[in-house]
Coordinates of C-alpha atoms in Angstrom, one line a residue:
X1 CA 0.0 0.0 0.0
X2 CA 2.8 2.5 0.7
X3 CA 4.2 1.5 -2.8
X4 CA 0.7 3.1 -4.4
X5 CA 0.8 5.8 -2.3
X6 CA 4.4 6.9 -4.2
X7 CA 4.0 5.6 -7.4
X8 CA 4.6 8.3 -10.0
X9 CA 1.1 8.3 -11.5
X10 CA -0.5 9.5 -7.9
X11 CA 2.1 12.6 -8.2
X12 CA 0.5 16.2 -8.8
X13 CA 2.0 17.7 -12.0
X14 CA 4.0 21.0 -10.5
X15 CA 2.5 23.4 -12.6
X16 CA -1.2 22.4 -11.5
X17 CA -0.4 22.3 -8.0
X18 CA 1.0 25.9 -8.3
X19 CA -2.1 27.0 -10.2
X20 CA -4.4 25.6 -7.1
X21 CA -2.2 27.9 -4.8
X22 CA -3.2 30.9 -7.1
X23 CA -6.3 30.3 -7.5
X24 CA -7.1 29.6 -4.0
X25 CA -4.8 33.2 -2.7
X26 CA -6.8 34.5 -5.2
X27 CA -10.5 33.2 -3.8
X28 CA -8.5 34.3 -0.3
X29 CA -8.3 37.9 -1.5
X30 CA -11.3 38.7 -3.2
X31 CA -12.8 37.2 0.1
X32 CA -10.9 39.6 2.3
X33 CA -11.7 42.9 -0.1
X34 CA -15.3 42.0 -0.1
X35 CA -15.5 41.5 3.5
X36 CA -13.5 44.8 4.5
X37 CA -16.5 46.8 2.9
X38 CA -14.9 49.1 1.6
X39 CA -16.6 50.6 -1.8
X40 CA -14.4 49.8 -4.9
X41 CA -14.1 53.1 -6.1
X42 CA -12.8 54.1 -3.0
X43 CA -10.0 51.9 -3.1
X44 CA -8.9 52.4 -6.7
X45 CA -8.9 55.9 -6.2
X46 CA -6.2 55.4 -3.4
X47 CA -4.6 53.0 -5.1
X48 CA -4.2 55.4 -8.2
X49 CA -3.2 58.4 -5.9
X50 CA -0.4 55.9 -4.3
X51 CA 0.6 55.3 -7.9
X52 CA 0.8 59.0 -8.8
X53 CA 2.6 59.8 -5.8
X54 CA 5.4 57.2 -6.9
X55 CA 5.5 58.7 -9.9
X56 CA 5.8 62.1 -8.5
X57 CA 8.4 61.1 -6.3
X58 CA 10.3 59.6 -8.6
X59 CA 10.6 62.1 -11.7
X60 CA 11.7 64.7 -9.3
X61 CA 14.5 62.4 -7.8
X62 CA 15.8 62.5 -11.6
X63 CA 15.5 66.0 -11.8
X64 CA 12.0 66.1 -13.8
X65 CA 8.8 67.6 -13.4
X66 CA 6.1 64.9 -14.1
X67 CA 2.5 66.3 -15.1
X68 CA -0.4 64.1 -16.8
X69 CA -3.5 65.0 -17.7
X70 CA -6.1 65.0 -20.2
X71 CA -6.6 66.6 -23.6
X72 CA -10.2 67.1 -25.2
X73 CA -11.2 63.8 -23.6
X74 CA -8.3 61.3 -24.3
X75 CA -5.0 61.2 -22.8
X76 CA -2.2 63.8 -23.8
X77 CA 0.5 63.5 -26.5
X78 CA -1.4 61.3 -28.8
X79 CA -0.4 61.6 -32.3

């Protein structure tokens, strides 16, 4: 019985054992934002101020100014 219990056939392939863990951190997370209650828009508009602010940070550390914004409706410097 121990022999079955090793044989190379009963051995999860590694790529679908690592796609069980993401899925399941995945489930895990969704879980955890829905349960915090806090209203989606909420937390994408702190997570793209955060962003921004990384951005900011950053350009200036090099010496730049970084601005974006919008044109008419689509984003600046098409064309």
């Amino acid at each position: 019985m121990h022999d079955e219990l090793n044989h190379p056939s009963q051995v999860q392939h590694p790529l679908e054992f690592l796609t069980q863990i993401e899925n399941s951190a995945a489930t895990e997370q969704e879980l955890l934002l829905r349960d915090a209650g806090t209203p989606w828009a909420d937390l994408l508009a702190a997570y793209v101020d955060a962003l921004n602010e990384l951005a900011l940070r950053g350009a200036e550390e090099n010496g730049y100014t970084a601005t974006y914004g919008l044109d008419e409706g689509h984003a600046g410097g098409c064309g």
